[in-house]
Coordinates of N, CA and C in Angstrom, one line a residue:
X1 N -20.5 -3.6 22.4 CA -20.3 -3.7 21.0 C -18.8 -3.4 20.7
X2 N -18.1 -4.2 20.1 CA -16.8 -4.1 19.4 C -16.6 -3.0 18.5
X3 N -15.9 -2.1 18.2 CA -15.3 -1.1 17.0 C -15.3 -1.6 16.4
X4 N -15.8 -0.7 15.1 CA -15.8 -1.5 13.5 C -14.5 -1.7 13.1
X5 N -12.9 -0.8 13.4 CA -12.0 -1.4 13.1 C -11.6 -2.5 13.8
X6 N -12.2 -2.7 14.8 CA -11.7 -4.3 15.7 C -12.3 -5.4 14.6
X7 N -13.9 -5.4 14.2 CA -14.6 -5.6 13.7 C -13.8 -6.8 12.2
X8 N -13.5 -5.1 11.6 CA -13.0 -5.3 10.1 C -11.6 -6.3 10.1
X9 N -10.7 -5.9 11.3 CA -9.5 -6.8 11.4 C -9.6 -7.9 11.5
X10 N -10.4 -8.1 12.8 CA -11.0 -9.7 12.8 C -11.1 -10.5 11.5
X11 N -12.2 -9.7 10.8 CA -12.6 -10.2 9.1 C -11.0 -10.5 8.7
X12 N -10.0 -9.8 8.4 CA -8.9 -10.3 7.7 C -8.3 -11.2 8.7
X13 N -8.1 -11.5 10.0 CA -7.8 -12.5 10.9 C -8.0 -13.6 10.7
X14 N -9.2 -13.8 10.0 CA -10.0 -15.1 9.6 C -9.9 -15.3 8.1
X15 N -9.0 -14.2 7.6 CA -9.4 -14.6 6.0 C -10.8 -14.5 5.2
X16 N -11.4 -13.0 5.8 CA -12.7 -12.9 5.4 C -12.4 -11.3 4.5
X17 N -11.3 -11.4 3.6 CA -11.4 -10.3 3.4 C -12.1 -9.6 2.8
X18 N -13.0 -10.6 1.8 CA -14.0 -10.3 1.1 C -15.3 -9.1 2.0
X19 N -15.9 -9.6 2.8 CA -16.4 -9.3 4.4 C -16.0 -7.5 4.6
X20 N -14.3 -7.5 5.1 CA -13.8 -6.4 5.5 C -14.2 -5.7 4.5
X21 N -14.1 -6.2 3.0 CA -13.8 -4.9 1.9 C -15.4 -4.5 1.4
X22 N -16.0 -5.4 2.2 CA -17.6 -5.2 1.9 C -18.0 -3.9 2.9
X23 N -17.1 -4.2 4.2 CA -18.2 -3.3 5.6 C -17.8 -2.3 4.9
X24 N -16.3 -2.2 4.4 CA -15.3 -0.9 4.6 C -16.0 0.4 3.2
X25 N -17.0 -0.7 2.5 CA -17.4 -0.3 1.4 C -19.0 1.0 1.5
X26 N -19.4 -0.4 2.9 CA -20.6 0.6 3.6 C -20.2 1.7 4.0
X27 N -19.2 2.0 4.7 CA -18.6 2.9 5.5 C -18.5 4.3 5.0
X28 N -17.7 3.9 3.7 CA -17.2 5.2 2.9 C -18.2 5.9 1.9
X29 N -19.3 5.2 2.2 CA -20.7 6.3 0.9 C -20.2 7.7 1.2
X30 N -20.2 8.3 2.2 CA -19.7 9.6 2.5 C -18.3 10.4 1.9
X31 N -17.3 9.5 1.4 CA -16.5 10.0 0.9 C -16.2 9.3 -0.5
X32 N -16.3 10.0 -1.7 CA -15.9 9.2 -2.6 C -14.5 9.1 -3.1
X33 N -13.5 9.5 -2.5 CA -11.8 9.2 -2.6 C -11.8 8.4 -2.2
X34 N -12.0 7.9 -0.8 CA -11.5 6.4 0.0 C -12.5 5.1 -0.6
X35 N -13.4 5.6 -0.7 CA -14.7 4.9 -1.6 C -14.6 4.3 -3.0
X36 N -13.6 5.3 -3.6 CA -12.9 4.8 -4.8 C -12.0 4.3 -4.5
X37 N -11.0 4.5 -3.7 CA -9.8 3.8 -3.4 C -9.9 2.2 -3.2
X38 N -11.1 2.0 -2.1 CA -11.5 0.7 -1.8 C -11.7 -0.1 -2.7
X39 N -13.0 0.3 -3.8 CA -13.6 0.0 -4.8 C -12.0 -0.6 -5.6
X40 N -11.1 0.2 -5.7 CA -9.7 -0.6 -6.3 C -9.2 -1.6 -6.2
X41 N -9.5 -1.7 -5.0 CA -8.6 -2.5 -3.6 C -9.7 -4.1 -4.2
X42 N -11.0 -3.7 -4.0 CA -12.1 -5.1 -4.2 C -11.6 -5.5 -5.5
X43 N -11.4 -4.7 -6.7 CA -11.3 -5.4 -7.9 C -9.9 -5.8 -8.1
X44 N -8.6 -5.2 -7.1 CA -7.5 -6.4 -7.0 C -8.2 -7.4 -6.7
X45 N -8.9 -7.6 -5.3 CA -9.0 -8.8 -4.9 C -9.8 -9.8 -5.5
X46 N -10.8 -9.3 -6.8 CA -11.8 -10.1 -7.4 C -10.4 -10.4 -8.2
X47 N -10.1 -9.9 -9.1 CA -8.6 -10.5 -10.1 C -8.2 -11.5 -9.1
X48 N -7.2 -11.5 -8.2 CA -6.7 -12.3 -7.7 C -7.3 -13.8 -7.2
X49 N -8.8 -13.5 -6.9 CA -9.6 -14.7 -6.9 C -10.1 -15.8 -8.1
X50 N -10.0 -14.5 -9.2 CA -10.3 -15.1 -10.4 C -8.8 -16.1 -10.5
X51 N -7.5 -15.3 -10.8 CA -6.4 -16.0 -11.4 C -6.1 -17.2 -10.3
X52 N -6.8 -17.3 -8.6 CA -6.7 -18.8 -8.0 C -7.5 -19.6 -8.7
X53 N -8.7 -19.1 -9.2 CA -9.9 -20.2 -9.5 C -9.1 -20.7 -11.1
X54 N -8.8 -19.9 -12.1 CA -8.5 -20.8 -13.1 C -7.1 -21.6 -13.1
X55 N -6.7 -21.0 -12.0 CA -5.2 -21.7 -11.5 C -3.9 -21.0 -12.5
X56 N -3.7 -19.8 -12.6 CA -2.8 -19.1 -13.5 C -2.2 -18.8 -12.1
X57 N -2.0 -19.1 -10.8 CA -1.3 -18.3 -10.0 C -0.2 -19.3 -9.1
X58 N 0.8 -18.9 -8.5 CA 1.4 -20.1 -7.8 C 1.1 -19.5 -6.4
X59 N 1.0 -20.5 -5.8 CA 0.5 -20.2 -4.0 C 1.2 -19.0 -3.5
X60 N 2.5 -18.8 -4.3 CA 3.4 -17.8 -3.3 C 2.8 -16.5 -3.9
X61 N 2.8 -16.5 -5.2 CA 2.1 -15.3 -5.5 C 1.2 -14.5 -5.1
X62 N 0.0 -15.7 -5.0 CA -1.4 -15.2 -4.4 C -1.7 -14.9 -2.7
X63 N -0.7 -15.6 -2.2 CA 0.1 -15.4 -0.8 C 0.4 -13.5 -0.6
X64 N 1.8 -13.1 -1.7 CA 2.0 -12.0 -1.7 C 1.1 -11.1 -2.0
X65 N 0.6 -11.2 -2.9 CA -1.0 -10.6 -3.5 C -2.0 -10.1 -2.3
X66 N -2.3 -11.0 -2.1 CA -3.5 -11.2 -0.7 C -3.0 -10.3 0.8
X67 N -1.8 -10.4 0.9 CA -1.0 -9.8 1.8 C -1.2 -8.0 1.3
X68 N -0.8 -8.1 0.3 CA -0.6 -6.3 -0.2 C -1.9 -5.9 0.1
X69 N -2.9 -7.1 -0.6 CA -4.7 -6.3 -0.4 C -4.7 -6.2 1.3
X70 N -4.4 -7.1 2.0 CA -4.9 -6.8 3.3 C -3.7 -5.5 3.8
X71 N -3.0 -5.4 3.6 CA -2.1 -4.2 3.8 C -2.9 -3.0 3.9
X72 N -3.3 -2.9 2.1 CA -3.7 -1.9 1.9 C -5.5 -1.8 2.8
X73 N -6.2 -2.8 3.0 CA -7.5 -2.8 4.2 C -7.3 -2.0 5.3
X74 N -6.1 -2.4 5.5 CA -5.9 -1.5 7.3 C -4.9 -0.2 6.8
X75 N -4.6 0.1 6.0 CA -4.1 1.6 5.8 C -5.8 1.9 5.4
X76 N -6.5 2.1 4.9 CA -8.0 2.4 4.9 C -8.9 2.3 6.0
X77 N -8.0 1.7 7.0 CA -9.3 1.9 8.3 C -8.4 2.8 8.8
X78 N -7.1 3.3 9.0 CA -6.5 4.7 9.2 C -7.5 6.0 8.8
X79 N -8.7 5.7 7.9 CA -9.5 6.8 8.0 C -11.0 7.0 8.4
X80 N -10.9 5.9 9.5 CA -12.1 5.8 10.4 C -12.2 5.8 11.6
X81 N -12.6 6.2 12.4 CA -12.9 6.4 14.0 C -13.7 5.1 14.2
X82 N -13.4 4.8 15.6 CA -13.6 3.6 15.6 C -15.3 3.1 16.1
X83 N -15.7 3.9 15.4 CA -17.6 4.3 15.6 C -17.8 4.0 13.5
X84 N -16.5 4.1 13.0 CA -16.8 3.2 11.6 C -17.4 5.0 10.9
X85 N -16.9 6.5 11.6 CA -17.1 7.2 10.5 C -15.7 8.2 10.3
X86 N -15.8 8.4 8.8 CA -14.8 8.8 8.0 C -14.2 9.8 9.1
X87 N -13.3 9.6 9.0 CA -12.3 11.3 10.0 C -12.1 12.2 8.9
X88 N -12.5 13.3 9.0 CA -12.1 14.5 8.6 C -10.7 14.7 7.8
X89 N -10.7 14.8 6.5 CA -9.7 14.9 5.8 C -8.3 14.1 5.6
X90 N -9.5 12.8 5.5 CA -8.9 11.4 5.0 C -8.9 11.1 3.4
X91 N -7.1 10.7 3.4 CA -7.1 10.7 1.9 C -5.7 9.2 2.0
X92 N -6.8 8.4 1.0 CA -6.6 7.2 1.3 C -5.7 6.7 -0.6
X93 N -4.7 6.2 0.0 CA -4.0 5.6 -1.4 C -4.5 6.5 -2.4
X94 N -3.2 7.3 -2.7 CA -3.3 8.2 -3.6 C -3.0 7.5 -4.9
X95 N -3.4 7.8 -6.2 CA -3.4 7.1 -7.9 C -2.0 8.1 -7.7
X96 N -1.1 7.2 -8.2 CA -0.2 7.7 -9.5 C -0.4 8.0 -10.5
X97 N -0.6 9.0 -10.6 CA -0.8 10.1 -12.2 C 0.3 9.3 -13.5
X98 N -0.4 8.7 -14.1 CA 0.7 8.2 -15.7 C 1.6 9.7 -15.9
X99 N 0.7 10.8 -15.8 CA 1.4 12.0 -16.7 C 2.6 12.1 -15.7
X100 N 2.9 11.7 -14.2 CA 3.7 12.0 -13.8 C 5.1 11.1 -14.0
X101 N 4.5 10.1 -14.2 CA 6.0 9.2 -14.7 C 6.3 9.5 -16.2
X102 N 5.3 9.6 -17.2 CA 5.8 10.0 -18.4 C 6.7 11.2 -18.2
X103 N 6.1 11.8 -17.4 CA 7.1 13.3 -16.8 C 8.9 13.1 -16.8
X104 N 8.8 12.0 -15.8 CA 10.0 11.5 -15.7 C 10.7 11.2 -16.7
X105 N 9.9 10.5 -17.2 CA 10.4 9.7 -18.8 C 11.1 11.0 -19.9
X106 N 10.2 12.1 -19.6 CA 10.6 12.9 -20.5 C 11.6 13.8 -20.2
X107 N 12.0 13.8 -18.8 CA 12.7 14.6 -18.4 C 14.2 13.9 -18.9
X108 N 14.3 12.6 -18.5 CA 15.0 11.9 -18.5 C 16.1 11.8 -19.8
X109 N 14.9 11.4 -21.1 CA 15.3 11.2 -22.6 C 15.4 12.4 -22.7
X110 N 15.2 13.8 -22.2 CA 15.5 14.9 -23.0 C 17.0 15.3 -22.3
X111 N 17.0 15.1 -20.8 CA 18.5 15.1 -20.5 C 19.4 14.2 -21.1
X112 N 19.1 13.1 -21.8 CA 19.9 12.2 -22.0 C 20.5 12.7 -23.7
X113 N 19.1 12.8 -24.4 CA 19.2 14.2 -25.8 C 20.1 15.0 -25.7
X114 N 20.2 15.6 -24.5 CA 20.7 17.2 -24.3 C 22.4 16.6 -24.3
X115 N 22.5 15.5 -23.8 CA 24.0 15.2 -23.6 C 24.4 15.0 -24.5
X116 N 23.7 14.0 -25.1 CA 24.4 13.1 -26.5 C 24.7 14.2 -28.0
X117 N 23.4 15.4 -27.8 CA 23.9 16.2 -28.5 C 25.1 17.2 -28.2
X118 N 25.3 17.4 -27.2 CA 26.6 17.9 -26.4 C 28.1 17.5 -26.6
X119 N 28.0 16.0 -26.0 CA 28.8 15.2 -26.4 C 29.3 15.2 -28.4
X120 N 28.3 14.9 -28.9 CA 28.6 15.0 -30.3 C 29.3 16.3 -30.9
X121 N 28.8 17.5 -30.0 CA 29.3 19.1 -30.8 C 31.0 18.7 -30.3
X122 N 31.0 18.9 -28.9 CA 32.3 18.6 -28.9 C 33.5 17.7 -29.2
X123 N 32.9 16.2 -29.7 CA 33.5 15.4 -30.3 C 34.2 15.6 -31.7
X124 N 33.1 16.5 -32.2 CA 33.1 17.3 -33.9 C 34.5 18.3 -33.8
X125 N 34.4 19.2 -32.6 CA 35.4 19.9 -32.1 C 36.9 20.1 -32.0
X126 N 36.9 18.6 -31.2 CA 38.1 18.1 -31.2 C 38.9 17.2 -32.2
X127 N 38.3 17.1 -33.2 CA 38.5 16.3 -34.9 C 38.7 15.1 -34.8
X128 N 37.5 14.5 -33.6 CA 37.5 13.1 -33.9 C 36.9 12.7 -34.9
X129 N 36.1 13.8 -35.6 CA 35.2 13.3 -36.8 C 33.9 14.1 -37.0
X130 N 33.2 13.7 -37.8 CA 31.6 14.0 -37.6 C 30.8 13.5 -37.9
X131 N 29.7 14.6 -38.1 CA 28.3 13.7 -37.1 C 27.9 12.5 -37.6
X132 N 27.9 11.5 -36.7 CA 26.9 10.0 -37.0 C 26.1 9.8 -36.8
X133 N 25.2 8.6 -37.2 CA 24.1 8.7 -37.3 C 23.6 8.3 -35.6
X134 N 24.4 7.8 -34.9 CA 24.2 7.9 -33.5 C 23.5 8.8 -32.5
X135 N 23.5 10.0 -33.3 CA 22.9 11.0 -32.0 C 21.4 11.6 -32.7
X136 N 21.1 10.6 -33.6 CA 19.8 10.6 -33.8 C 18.9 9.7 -33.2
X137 N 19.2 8.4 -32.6 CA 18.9 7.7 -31.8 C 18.0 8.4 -30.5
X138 N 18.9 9.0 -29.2 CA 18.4 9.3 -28.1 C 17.4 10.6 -28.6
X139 N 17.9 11.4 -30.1 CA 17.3 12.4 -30.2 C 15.8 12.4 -30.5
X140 N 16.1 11.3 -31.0 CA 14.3 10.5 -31.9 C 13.5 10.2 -30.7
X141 N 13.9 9.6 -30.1 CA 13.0 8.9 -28.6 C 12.6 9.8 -28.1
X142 N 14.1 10.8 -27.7 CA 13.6 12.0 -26.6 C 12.6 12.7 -27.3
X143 N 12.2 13.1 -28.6 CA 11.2 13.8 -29.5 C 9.9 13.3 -29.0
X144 N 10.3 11.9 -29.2 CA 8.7 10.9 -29.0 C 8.0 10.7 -28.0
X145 N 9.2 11.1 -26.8 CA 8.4 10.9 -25.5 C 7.9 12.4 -24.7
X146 N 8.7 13.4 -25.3 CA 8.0 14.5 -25.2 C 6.4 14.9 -25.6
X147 N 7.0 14.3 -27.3 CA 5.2 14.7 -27.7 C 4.1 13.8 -27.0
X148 N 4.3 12.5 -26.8 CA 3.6 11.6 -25.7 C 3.3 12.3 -24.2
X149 N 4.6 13.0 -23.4 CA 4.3 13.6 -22.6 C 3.3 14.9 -22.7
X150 N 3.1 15.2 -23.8 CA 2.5 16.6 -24.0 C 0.8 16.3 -24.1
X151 N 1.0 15.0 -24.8 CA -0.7 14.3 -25.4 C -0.8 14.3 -24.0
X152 N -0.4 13.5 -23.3 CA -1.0 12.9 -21.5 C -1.4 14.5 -21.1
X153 N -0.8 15.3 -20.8 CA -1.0 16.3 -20.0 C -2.3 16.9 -20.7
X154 N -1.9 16.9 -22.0 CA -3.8 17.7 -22.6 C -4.9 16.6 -22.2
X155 N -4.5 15.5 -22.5 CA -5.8 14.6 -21.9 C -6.1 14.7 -20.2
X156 N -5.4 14.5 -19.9 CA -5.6 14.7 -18.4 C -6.2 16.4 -18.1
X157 N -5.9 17.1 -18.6 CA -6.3 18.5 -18.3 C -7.8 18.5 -19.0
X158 N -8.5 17.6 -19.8 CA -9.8 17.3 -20.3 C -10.2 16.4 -19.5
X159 N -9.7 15.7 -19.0 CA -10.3 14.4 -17.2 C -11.0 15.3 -16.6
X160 N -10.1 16.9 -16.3 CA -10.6 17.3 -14.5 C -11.7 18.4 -15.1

C-alpha cells in the first residue's frame, strides 16, 4: 500500500485536486487548525472553479491560482506522517490577523502625524510662516486609523 502523502500528490499529478483536498479533509477531523486551514484552501478552489465555469478568468490566472492551491496541498501534507496521521504540533497556514496590519497602518499614519506635526512646529520657528491647513491632513487620517485600530483590537479580544 502506497503513503497517503504519495497517495494525495499523485491526486495533484493528475489534476485531481479536488480528490487531494477531499482525503486531506478526512485526515484532519483530529485537528481543527489544519482542518480549518484546508477547509480554506477547498473554498479558494470552489471560487476559482466557479470564476472558470462562468468564464470571468483568463487561463493564466486560473493557471497561477490553481498552482498557489496546490502549493499550499503539499505545505499541508508537511503535517502528516505518511500512515496519513496528524504529527504532533502541526500548525498549518497561519491567518493573518486584520488587527495586525491595521497595526501597521497605525503605526505608520501616527509616525507620519508625529512628523508632519514636527515639521510644522519647526517651520513656524524658523518664520517661514504659520500653521496651514496642511498638517491637518496626515493628522485627520492618523486619528482615524487609530480609532479603527482600537475598534479591531476590542472586537477581536470579543472573537477569543
Amino acid at each position: 500500500m502506497s503513503s497517503i502523502v504519495s497517495e494525495i500528490k499523485d491526486f495533484l499529478a493528475h489534476g485531481r485536486t479536488s480528490d487531494a483536498l477531499s482525503r486531506l479533509l478526512e485526515l484532519s477531523q483530529s485537528n481543527k487548525q489544519i482542518h480549518d486551514s484546508i477547509l480554506m484552501v477547498l473554498a479558494e478552489f470552489n471560487d476559482l472553479n466557479a470564476a472558470r465555469l462562468r468564464g470571468t478568468i483568463h487561463n493564466e490566472e486560473a493557471t497561477l491560482r490553481q498552482n498557489k492551491i496546490n502549493e499550499k496541498v503539499l505545505m499541508a501534507l508537511d503535517s502528516f506522517d505518511s500512515q496519513g496521521r496528524v504529527l504532533p504540533g502541526s500548525v498549518v497556514m497561519k491567518k493573518t490577523e486584520p488587527v495586525s496590519m491595521l497595526g501597521r497602518l497605525s503605526v505608520t499614519f501616527g509616525g507620519l502625524t508625529l512628523l508632519t506635526l514636527i515639521g510644522q512646529f519647526f517651520w513656524v520657528k524658523l518664520g517661514y510662516g504659520g500653521w496651514t491647513d496642511l498638517y491637518a491632513i496626515p493628522l485627520f487620517i492618523g486619528f482615524l486609523i487609530f480609532i479603527a485600530y482600537l475598534l479591531a483590537l476590542v472586537i477581536s479580544a470579543f472573537k477569543k
